[in-house]
C-alpha positions as protocol buffer text, in pm:
chain_id: "A"
residue {
  index: 1
  type: MET
  ca { x: 827 y: 2267 z: 5988 }
}
residue {
  index: 2
  type: GLU
  ca { x: 1014 y: 2595 z: 5870 }
}
residue {
  index: 3
  type: PRO
  ca { x: 910 y: 2913 z: 5949 }
}
residue {
  index: 4
  type: VAL
  ca { x: 872 y: 3051 z: 5622 }
}
residue {
  index: 5
  type: VAL
  ca { x: 619 y: 2776 z: 5560 }
}
residue {
  index: 6
  type: VAL
  ca { x: 416 y: 2819 z: 5899 }
}
residue {
  index: 7
  type: LEU
  ca { x: 396 y: 3191 z: 5778 }
}
residue {
  index: 8
  type: ILE
  ca { x: 285 y: 3117 z: 5399 }
}
residue {
  index: 9
  type: LEU
  ca { x: 23 y: 2894 z: 5573 }
}
residue {
  index: 10
  type: PHE
  ca { x: -92 y: 3171 z: 5819 }
}
residue {
  index: 11
  type: ALA
  ca { x: -148 y: 3430 z: 5553 }
}
residue {
  index: 12
  type: VAL
  ca { x: -323 y: 3147 z: 5324 }
}
residue {
  index: 13
  type: PHE
  ca { x: -558 y: 3088 z: 5623 }
}
residue {
  index: 14
  type: LEU
  ca { x: -626 y: 3468 z: 5701 }
}
residue {
  index: 15
  type: GLY
  ca { x: -718 y: 3550 z: 5297 }
}
residue {
  index: 16
  type: ALA
  ca { x: -973 y: 3256 z: 5305 }
}
residue {
  index: 17
  type: LEU
  ca { x: -1095 y: 3392 z: 5634 }
}
residue {
  index: 18
  type: SER
  ca { x: -1142 y: 3716 z: 5491 }
}
residue {
  index: 19
  type: GLN
  ca { x: -1307 y: 3569 z: 5161 }
}
residue {
  index: 20
  type: ARG
  ca { x: -1569 y: 3361 z: 5324 }
}
residue {
  index: 21
  type: VAL
  ca { x: -1679 y: 3672 z: 5587 }
}
residue {
  index: 22
  type: THR
  ca { x: -1653 y: 3958 z: 5312 }
}
residue {
  index: 23
  type: GLY
  ca { x: -1706 y: 3811 z: 4986 }
}
residue {
  index: 24
  type: MET
  ca { x: -1341 y: 3921 z: 4869 }
}
residue {
  index: 25
  type: GLY
  ca { x: -1011 y: 3985 z: 4993 }
}
residue {
  index: 26
  type: PHE
  ca { x: -814 y: 3670 z: 4966 }
}
residue {
  index: 27
  type: GLY
  ca { x: -541 y: 3826 z: 4738 }
}
residue {
  index: 28
  type: LEU
  ca { x: -577 y: 4162 z: 4906 }
}
residue {
  index: 29
  type: VAL
  ca { x: -476 y: 3997 z: 5243 }
}
residue {
  index: 30
  type: SER
  ca { x: -257 y: 3686 z: 5171 }
}
residue {
  index: 31
  type: GLY
  ca { x: -100 y: 3833 z: 4853 }
}
residue {
  index: 32
  type: PRO
  ca { x: 136 y: 4102 z: 4974 }
}
residue {
  index: 33
  type: PHE
  ca { x: 267 y: 3860 z: 5241 }
}
residue {
  index: 34
  type: LEU
  ca { x: 327 y: 3575 z: 5001 }
}
residue {
  index: 35
  type: VAL
  ca { x: 546 y: 3831 z: 4772 }
}
residue {
  index: 36
  type: LEU
  ca { x: 736 y: 3867 z: 5070 }
}
residue {
  index: 37
  type: LEU
  ca { x: 754 y: 3495 z: 5160 }
}
residue {
  index: 38
  type: LEU
  ca { x: 843 y: 3368 z: 4855 }
}
residue {
  index: 39
  type: ASP
  ca { x: 885 y: 3591 z: 4544 }
}
residue {
  index: 40
  type: PRO
  ca { x: 664 y: 3829 z: 4307 }
}
residue {
  index: 41
  type: TYR
  ca { x: 622 y: 3568 z: 4057 }
}
residue {
  index: 42
  type: SER
  ca { x: 529 y: 3252 z: 4235 }
}
residue {
  index: 43
  type: GLY
  ca { x: 378 y: 3446 z: 4538 }
}
residue {
  index: 44
  type: ILE
  ca { x: 115 y: 3580 z: 4286 }
}
residue {
  index: 45
  type: ILE
  ca { x: 61 y: 3251 z: 4122 }
}
residue {
  index: 46
  type: LEU
  ca { x: -3 y: 3075 z: 4431 }
}
residue {
  index: 47
  type: VAL
  ca { x: -231 y: 3361 z: 4567 }
}
residue {
  index: 48
  type: ASN
  ca { x: -416 y: 3343 z: 4221 }
}
residue {
  index: 49
  type: ILE
  ca { x: -472 y: 2928 z: 4244 }
}
residue {
  index: 50
  type: CYS
  ca { x: -521 y: 2981 z: 4642 }
}
residue {
  index: 51
  type: GLY
  ca { x: -795 y: 3262 z: 4514 }
}
residue {
  index: 52
  type: ILE
  ca { x: -980 y: 3039 z: 4271 }
}
residue {
  index: 53
  type: VAL
  ca { x: -1056 y: 2787 z: 4515 }
}
residue {
  index: 54
  type: ALA
  ca { x: -1183 y: 3044 z: 4777 }
}
residue {
  index: 55
  type: SER
  ca { x: -1422 y: 3197 z: 4548 }
}
residue {
  index: 56
  type: ALA
  ca { x: -1544 y: 2889 z: 4396 }
}
residue {
  index: 57
  type: SER
  ca { x: -1631 y: 2754 z: 4743 }
}
residue {
  index: 58
  type: VAL
  ca { x: -1826 y: 3099 z: 4831 }
}
residue {
  index: 59
  type: PHE
  ca { x: -1983 y: 3091 z: 4489 }
}
residue {
  index: 60
  type: ALA
  ca { x: -2102 y: 2727 z: 4591 }
}
residue {
  index: 61
  type: ARG
  ca { x: -2322 y: 2875 z: 4863 }
}
residue {
  index: 62
  type: THR
  ca { x: -2447 y: 3194 z: 4641 }
}
residue {
  index: 63
  type: PHE
  ca { x: -2500 y: 3119 z: 4309 }
}
residue {
  index: 64
  type: ALA
  ca { x: -2878 y: 3176 z: 4301 }
}
residue {
  index: 65
  type: GLU
  ca { x: -2809 y: 3545 z: 4370 }
}
residue {
  index: 66
  type: VAL
  ca { x: -2543 y: 3584 z: 4092 }
}
residue {
  index: 67
  type: GLU
  ca { x: -2640 y: 3861 z: 3843 }
}
residue {
  index: 68
  type: TRP
  ca { x: -2531 y: 3668 z: 3525 }
}
residue {
  index: 69
  type: ARG
  ca { x: -2553 y: 3954 z: 3277 }
}
residue {
  index: 70
  type: SER
  ca { x: -2318 y: 4150 z: 3445 }
}
residue {
  index: 71
  type: PHE
  ca { x: -2088 y: 3864 z: 3520 }
}
residue {
  index: 72
  type: ARG
  ca { x: -2057 y: 3781 z: 3145 }
}
residue {
  index: 73
  type: HIS
  ca { x: -1968 y: 4144 z: 3081 }
}
residue {
  index: 74
  type: LEU
  ca { x: -1691 y: 4166 z: 3389 }
}
residue {
  index: 75
  type: ALA
  ca { x: -1545 y: 3828 z: 3287 }
}
residue {
  index: 76
  type: LEU
  ca { x: -1513 y: 3918 z: 2904 }
}
residue {
  index: 77
  type: GLY
  ca { x: -1291 y: 4217 z: 3008 }
}
residue {
  index: 78
  type: ALA
  ca { x: -1117 y: 4010 z: 3295 }
}
residue {
  index: 79
  type: VAL
  ca { x: -984 y: 3764 z: 3060 }
}
residue {
  index: 80
  type: LEU
  ca { x: -854 y: 4011 z: 2806 }
}
residue {
  index: 81
  type: GLY
  ca { x: -703 y: 4242 z: 3085 }
}
residue {
  index: 82
  type: THR
  ca { x: -500 y: 3968 z: 3218 }
}
residue {
  index: 83
  type: ILE
  ca { x: -252 y: 3988 z: 2905 }
}
residue {
  index: 84
  type: PRO
  ca { x: -127 y: 4321 z: 2965 }
}
residue {
  index: 85
  type: GLY
  ca { x: -114 y: 4262 z: 3329 }
}
residue {
  index: 86
  type: ALA
  ca { x: 107 y: 3928 z: 3283 }
}
residue {
  index: 87
  type: LEU
  ca { x: 328 y: 4098 z: 3040 }
}
residue {
  index: 88
  type: LEU
  ca { x: 377 y: 4381 z: 3270 }
}
residue {
  index: 89
  type: ALA
  ca { x: 464 y: 4156 z: 3553 }
}
residue {
  index: 90
  type: SER
  ca { x: 710 y: 3929 z: 3334 }
}
residue {
  index: 91
  type: ALA
  ca { x: 878 y: 4262 z: 3221 }
}
residue {
  index: 92
  type: LEU
  ca { x: 973 y: 4392 z: 3560 }
}
residue {
  index: 93
  type: PRO
  ca { x: 1282 y: 4278 z: 3769 }
}
residue {
  index: 94
  type: THR
  ca { x: 1173 y: 4157 z: 4110 }
}
residue {
  index: 95
  type: ALA
  ca { x: 1224 y: 4486 z: 4307 }
}
residue {
  index: 96
  type: PRO
  ca { x: 1053 y: 4703 z: 4067 }
}
residue {
  index: 97
  type: LEU
  ca { x: 769 y: 4445 z: 4071 }
}
residue {
  index: 98
  type: GLN
  ca { x: 734 y: 4442 z: 4447 }
}
residue {
  index: 99
  type: ILE
  ca { x: 719 y: 4788 z: 4465 }
}
residue {
  index: 100
  type: LEU
  ca { x: 448 y: 4809 z: 4173 }
}
residue {
  index: 101
  type: ILE
  ca { x: 244 y: 4520 z: 4380 }
}
residue {
  index: 102
  type: GLY
  ca { x: 265 y: 4763 z: 4690 }
}
residue {
  index: 103
  type: LEU
  ca { x: 164 y: 5025 z: 4500 }
}
residue {
  index: 104
  type: LEU
  ca { x: -143 y: 4899 z: 4328 }
}
residue {
  index: 105
  type: ILE
  ca { x: -297 y: 4751 z: 4663 }
}
residue {
  index: 106
  type: ILE
  ca { x: -229 y: 5061 z: 4852 }
}
residue {
  index: 107
  type: VAL
  ca { x: -400 y: 5296 z: 4574 }
}
residue {
  index: 108
  type: SER
  ca { x: -679 y: 5050 z: 4520 }
}
residue {
  index: 109
  type: LEU
  ca { x: -748 y: 5019 z: 4845 }
}
residue {
  index: 110
  type: ILE
  ca { x: -748 y: 5413 z: 4911 }
}
residue {
  index: 111
  type: SER
  ca { x: -948 y: 5475 z: 4582 }
}
residue {
  index: 112
  type: SER
  ca { x: -1230 y: 5258 z: 4690 }
}
residue {
  index: 113
  type: LEU
  ca { x: -1258 y: 5413 z: 5033 }
}
residue {
  index: 114
  type: ALA
  ca { x: -1223 y: 5754 z: 4885 }
}
residue {
  index: 115
  type: LEU
  ca { x: -1508 y: 5671 z: 4641 }
}
residue {
  index: 116
  type: GLY
  ca { x: -1725 y: 5541 z: 4848 }
}
residue {
  index: 117
  type: ARG
  ca { x: -1707 y: 5893 z: 5076 }
}
residue {
  index: 118
  type: LEU
  ca { x: -1743 y: 6101 z: 4756 }
}
residue {
  index: 119
  type: GLY
  ca { x: -2086 y: 5950 z: 4638 }
}
residue {
  index: 120
  type: ARG
  ca { x: -1997 y: 5931 z: 4307 }
}
residue {
  index: 121
  type: ARG
  ca { x: -2203 y: 5751 z: 4045 }
}
residue {
  index: 122
  type: MET
  ca { x: -2167 y: 5614 z: 3710 }
}
residue {
  index: 123
  type: PRO
  ca { x: -2389 y: 5411 z: 3462 }
}
residue {
  index: 124
  type: ALA
  ca { x: -2384 y: 5069 z: 3451 }
}
residue {
  index: 125
  type: ASN
  ca { x: -2394 y: 4933 z: 3116 }
}
residue {
  index: 126
  type: PHE
  ca { x: -2165 y: 4695 z: 2908 }
}
residue {
  index: 127
  type: GLY
  ca { x: -1873 y: 4952 z: 2877 }
}
residue {
  index: 128
  type: THR
  ca { x: -1824 y: 5038 z: 3228 }
}
residue {
  index: 129
  type: ARG
  ca { x: -1855 y: 4673 z: 3344 }
}
residue {
  index: 130
  type: PHE
  ca { x: -1597 y: 4565 z: 3035 }
}
residue {
  index: 131
  type: GLY
  ca { x: -1360 y: 4853 z: 3151 }
}
residue {
  index: 132
  type: ALA
  ca { x: -1359 y: 4758 z: 3515 }
}
residue {
  index: 133
  type: GLY
  ca { x: -1321 y: 4397 z: 3430 }
}
residue {
  index: 134
  type: ALA
  ca { x: -1018 y: 4460 z: 3232 }
}
residue {
  index: 135
  type: LEU
  ca { x: -882 y: 4672 z: 3519 }
}
residue {
  index: 136
  type: SER
  ca { x: -938 y: 4381 z: 3754 }
}
residue {
  index: 137
  type: GLY
  ca { x: -770 y: 4123 z: 3535 }
}
residue {
  index: 138
  type: ALA
  ca { x: -492 y: 4333 z: 3490 }
}
residue {
  index: 139
  type: MET
  ca { x: -443 y: 4398 z: 3841 }
}
residue {
  index: 140
  type: SER
  ca { x: -495 y: 4007 z: 3940 }
}
residue {
  index: 141
  type: ALA
  ca { x: -254 y: 3927 z: 3683 }
}
residue {
  index: 142
  type: ALA
  ca { x: 71 y: 4170 z: 3803 }
}
residue {
  index: 143
  type: ALA
  ca { x: -56 y: 4194 z: 4180 }
}
residue {
  index: 144
  type: GLY
  ca { x: -301 y: 3900 z: 4257 }
}
residue {
  index: 145
  type: ALA
  ca { x: -575 y: 4172 z: 4379 }
}
residue {
  index: 146
  type: GLY
  ca { x: -840 y: 4181 z: 4115 }
}
residue {
  index: 147
  type: GLY
  ca { x: -1109 y: 4268 z: 4362 }
}
residue {
  index: 148
  type: PRO
  ca { x: -1064 y: 4648 z: 4430 }
}
residue {
  index: 149
  type: ALA
  ca { x: -1164 y: 4727 z: 4091 }
}
residue {
  index: 150
  type: VAL
  ca { x: -1505 y: 4575 z: 4083 }
}
residue {
  index: 151
  type: SER
  ca { x: -1553 y: 4666 z: 4442 }
}
residue {
  index: 152
  type: ALA
  ca { x: -1526 y: 5037 z: 4326 }
}
residue {
  index: 153
  type: TYR
  ca { x: -1729 y: 4981 z: 4028 }
}
residue {
  index: 154
  type: ALA
  ca { x: -1989 y: 4853 z: 4268 }
}
residue {
  index: 155
  type: VAL
  ca { x: -1969 y: 5165 z: 4459 }
}
residue {
  index: 156
  type: LEU
  ca { x: -1976 y: 5378 z: 4158 }
}
residue {
  index: 157
  type: THR
  ca { x: -2319 y: 5205 z: 4013 }
}
residue {
  index: 158
  type: ASP
  ca { x: -2486 y: 5186 z: 4370 }
}
residue {
  index: 159
  type: TRP
  ca { x: -2479 y: 4749 z: 4325 }
}
residue {
  index: 160
  type: GLU
  ca { x: -2687 y: 4621 z: 4570 }
}
residue {
  index: 161
  type: GLN
  ca { x: -2442 y: 4444 z: 4795 }
}
residue {
  index: 162
  type: ARG
  ca { x: -2567 y: 4088 z: 4800 }
}
residue {
  index: 163
  type: SER
  ca { x: -2611 y: 4050 z: 4450 }
}
residue {
  index: 164
  type: PHE
  ca { x: -2264 y: 4227 z: 4400 }
}
residue {
  index: 165
  type: ALA
  ca { x: -2091 y: 3985 z: 4640 }
}
residue {
  index: 166
  type: ALA
  ca { x: -2255 y: 3706 z: 4466 }
}
residue {
  index: 167
  type: THR
  ca { x: -2159 y: 3781 z: 4121 }
}
residue {
  index: 168
  type: LEU
  ca { x: -1828 y: 3845 z: 4234 }
}
residue {
  index: 169
  type: GLN
  ca { x: -1741 y: 3509 z: 4319 }
}
residue {
  index: 170
  type: PRO
  ca { x: -1764 y: 3327 z: 3952 }
}
residue {
  index: 171
  type: PHE
  ca { x: -1604 y: 3669 z: 3834 }
}
residue {
  index: 172
  type: LEU
  ca { x: -1320 y: 3610 z: 4037 }
}
residue {
  index: 173
  type: VAL
  ca { x: -1276 y: 3231 z: 3933 }
}
residue {
  index: 174
  type: VAL
  ca { x: -1275 y: 3316 z: 3569 }
}
residue {
  index: 175
  type: GLY
  ca { x: -1039 y: 3640 z: 3606 }
}
residue {
  index: 176
  type: THR
  ca { x: -813 y: 3474 z: 3844 }
}
residue {
  index: 177
  type: ALA
  ca { x: -784 y: 3173 z: 3635 }
}
residue {
  index: 178
  type: SER
  ca { x: -753 y: 3344 z: 3317 }
}
residue {
  index: 179
  type: ALA
  ca { x: -446 y: 3536 z: 3516 }
}
residue {
  index: 180
  type: VAL
  ca { x: -274 y: 3202 z: 3595 }
}
residue {
  index: 181
  type: VAL
  ca { x: -298 y: 3085 z: 3237 }
}
residue {
  index: 182
  type: ALA
  ca { x: -170 y: 3437 z: 3116 }
}
residue {
  index: 183
  type: LYS
  ca { x: 137 y: 3407 z: 3342 }
}
residue {
  index: 184
  type: VAL
  ca { x: 213 y: 3046 z: 3287 }
}
residue {
  index: 185
  type: ILE
  ca { x: 218 y: 3134 z: 2921 }
}
residue {
  index: 186
  type: VAL
  ca { x: 402 y: 3464 z: 2941 }
}
residue {
  index: 187
  type: HIS
  ca { x: 648 y: 3378 z: 3202 }
}
residue {
  index: 188
  type: GLY
  ca { x: 716 y: 2994 z: 3243 }
}
residue {
  index: 189
  type: GLY
  ca { x: 892 y: 2876 z: 3547 }
}
residue {
  index: 190
  type: VAL
  ca { x: 666 y: 3099 z: 3801 }
}
residue {
  index: 191
  type: TRP
  ca { x: 495 y: 2805 z: 3942 }
}
residue {
  index: 192
  type: PRO
  ca { x: 549 y: 2774 z: 4337 }
}
residue {
  index: 193
  type: ASP
  ca { x: 827 y: 2566 z: 4452 }
}
residue {
  index: 194
  type: LEU
  ca { x: 665 y: 2396 z: 4733 }
}
residue {
  index: 195
  type: SER
  ca { x: 694 y: 2040 z: 4890 }
}
residue {
  index: 196
  type: ILE
  ca { x: 421 y: 1795 z: 4858 }
}
residue {
  index: 197
  type: GLY
  ca { x: 352 y: 1841 z: 5263 }
}
residue {
  index: 198
  type: THR
  ca { x: 310 y: 2222 z: 5206 }
}
residue {
  index: 199
  type: TRP
  ca { x: 64 y: 2175 z: 4920 }
}
residue {
  index: 200
  type: ILE
  ca { x: -136 y: 1943 z: 5158 }
}
residue {
  index: 201
  type: GLY
  ca { x: -95 y: 2207 z: 5431 }
}
residue {
  index: 202
  type: LEU
  ca { x: -244 y: 2478 z: 5198 }
}
residue {
  index: 203
  type: VAL
  ca { x: -560 y: 2257 z: 5131 }
}
residue {
  index: 204
  type: LEU
  ca { x: -600 y: 2230 z: 5466 }
}
residue {
  index: 205
  type: VAL
  ca { x: -590 y: 2606 z: 5614 }
}
residue {
  index: 206
  type: LEU
  ca { x: -803 y: 2709 z: 5291 }
}
residue {
  index: 207
  type: VAL
  ca { x: -1088 y: 2434 z: 5424 }
}
residue {
  index: 208
  type: ALA
  ca { x: -989 y: 2590 z: 5798 }
}
residue {
  index: 209
  type: GLY
  ca { x: -1026 y: 2929 z: 5670 }
}
residue {
  index: 210
  type: LEU
  ca { x: -1349 y: 2906 z: 5483 }
}
residue {
  index: 211
  type: ILE
  ca { x: -1508 y: 2687 z: 5763 }
}
residue {
  index: 212
  type: GLY
  ca { x: -1381 y: 2942 z: 6026 }
}
residue {
  index: 213
  type: GLY
  ca { x: -1519 y: 3249 z: 5814 }
}
residue {
  index: 214
  type: ASP
  ca { x: -1835 y: 3062 z: 5766 }
}
residue {
  index: 215
  type: ARG
  ca { x: -1892 y: 3056 z: 6129 }
}
residue {
  index: 216
  type: LEU
  ca { x: -1732 y: 3398 z: 6220 }
}
residue {
  index: 217
  type: SER
  ca { x: -1937 y: 3584 z: 6002 }
}
residue {
  index: 218
  type: ARG
  ca { x: -2254 y: 3479 z: 6192 }
}
residue {
  index: 219
  type: ARG
  ca { x: -2085 y: 3642 z: 6515 }
}
residue {
  index: 220
  type: ILE
  ca { x: -1953 y: 3944 z: 6394 }
}
residue {
  index: 221
  type: ASP
  ca { x: -2072 y: 4268 z: 6178 }
}
residue {
  index: 222
  type: ALA
  ca { x: -1943 y: 4253 z: 5827 }
}
residue {
  index: 223
  type: SER
  ca { x: -1838 y: 4629 z: 5832 }
}
residue {
  index: 224
  type: LEU
  ca { x: -1606 y: 4525 z: 6102 }
}
residue {
  index: 225
  type: ALA
  ca { x: -1479 y: 4220 z: 5925 }
}
residue {
  index: 226
  type: ARG
  ca { x: -1426 y: 4458 z: 5634 }
}
residue {
  index: 227
  type: ILE
  ca { x: -1198 y: 4680 z: 5854 }
}
residue {
  index: 228
  type: GLY
  ca { x: -986 y: 4426 z: 5961 }
}
residue {
  index: 229
  type: MET
  ca { x: -952 y: 4305 z: 5600 }
}
residue {
  index: 230
  type: LEU
  ca { x: -831 y: 4679 z: 5485 }
}
residue {
  index: 231
  type: VAL
  ca { x: -591 y: 4707 z: 5781 }
}
residue {
  index: 232
  type: LEU
  ca { x: -425 y: 4381 z: 5707 }
}
residue {
  index: 233
  type: ALA
  ca { x: -407 y: 4432 z: 5339 }
}
residue {
  index: 234
  type: PHE
  ca { x: -284 y: 4799 z: 5371 }
}
residue {
  index: 235
  type: GLY
  ca { x: -18 y: 4699 z: 5597 }
}
residue {
  index: 236
  type: GLY
  ca { x: 101 y: 4418 z: 5353 }
}
residue {
  index: 237
  type: GLY
  ca { x: 101 y: 4649 z: 5068 }
}
residue {
  index: 238
  type: VAL
  ca { x: 316 y: 4880 z: 5271 }
}
residue {
  index: 239
  type: ALA
  ca { x: 549 y: 4585 z: 5322 }
}
residue {
  index: 240
  type: ALA
  ca { x: 577 y: 4485 z: 4996 }
}
residue {
  index: 241
  type: LEU
  ca { x: 650 y: 4825 z: 4882 }
}
residue {
  index: 242
  type: VAL
  ca { x: 910 y: 4898 z: 5157 }
}
residue {
  index: 243
  type: LYS
  ca { x: 1096 y: 4538 z: 5073 }
}
residue {
  index: 244
  type: GLY
  ca { x: 1116 y: 4650 z: 4692 }
}
residue {
  index: 245
  type: ALA
  ca { x: 1252 y: 5003 z: 4753 }
}
residue {
  index: 246
  type: SER
  ca { x: 1500 y: 4882 z: 4997 }
}
residue {
  index: 247
  type: ALA
  ca { x: 1636 y: 4654 z: 4760 }
}
residue {
  index: 248
  type: LEU
  ca { x: 1695 y: 4908 z: 4509 }
}
residue {
  index: 249
  type: VAL
  ca { x: 1886 y: 5088 z: 4753 }
}
């Protein structure tokens, strides 16, 4: 097995592990590395495909706690938001797109942490949900990381964690699926060029990551797992940014 394939499988495994332990983070953890290992177009498509499977698997266990009214408002925004995100991604050359992906992930992480510390609040209504969903959809299509936008919304509206984490799963399924469709329509030929064996391996590591995350979530504190996710995601974002910048030099 080629080293690059091993690294792709490992990135997907880490993403699935994070998704099950923290409720989000697949795109944040695996996205930057898959962009580096493949390219910004097929890499993000692969992140989106695997993210759909991971979120759907978690949703199967948390659907009873979903806040469906909030889900509908967020999902509507996400579906529409994927259109400008896909257009932006298709309009940029590879190096600038890698820089954009790195910057979006880094800024999203920093803003989410800063908002939590500032204790800012905003009303929870259709307008704020739609706006957060639209931003998430655009980021999902452009960078494969739609979670931080709704995570920041949850912080700003003081959304109860269990309900938010449960609602996030079907939202990510809808938003990510919309991102895949938008990117395929806007920029044809972005489907990952992987062998059948690699696709089978992806399925296996996804399952292994979700099962491992399920067991790990019972043994470690969720805050510790989230810190680990943030460290990996930040490192991946920096790596994507550096690679894009070096290609321009």
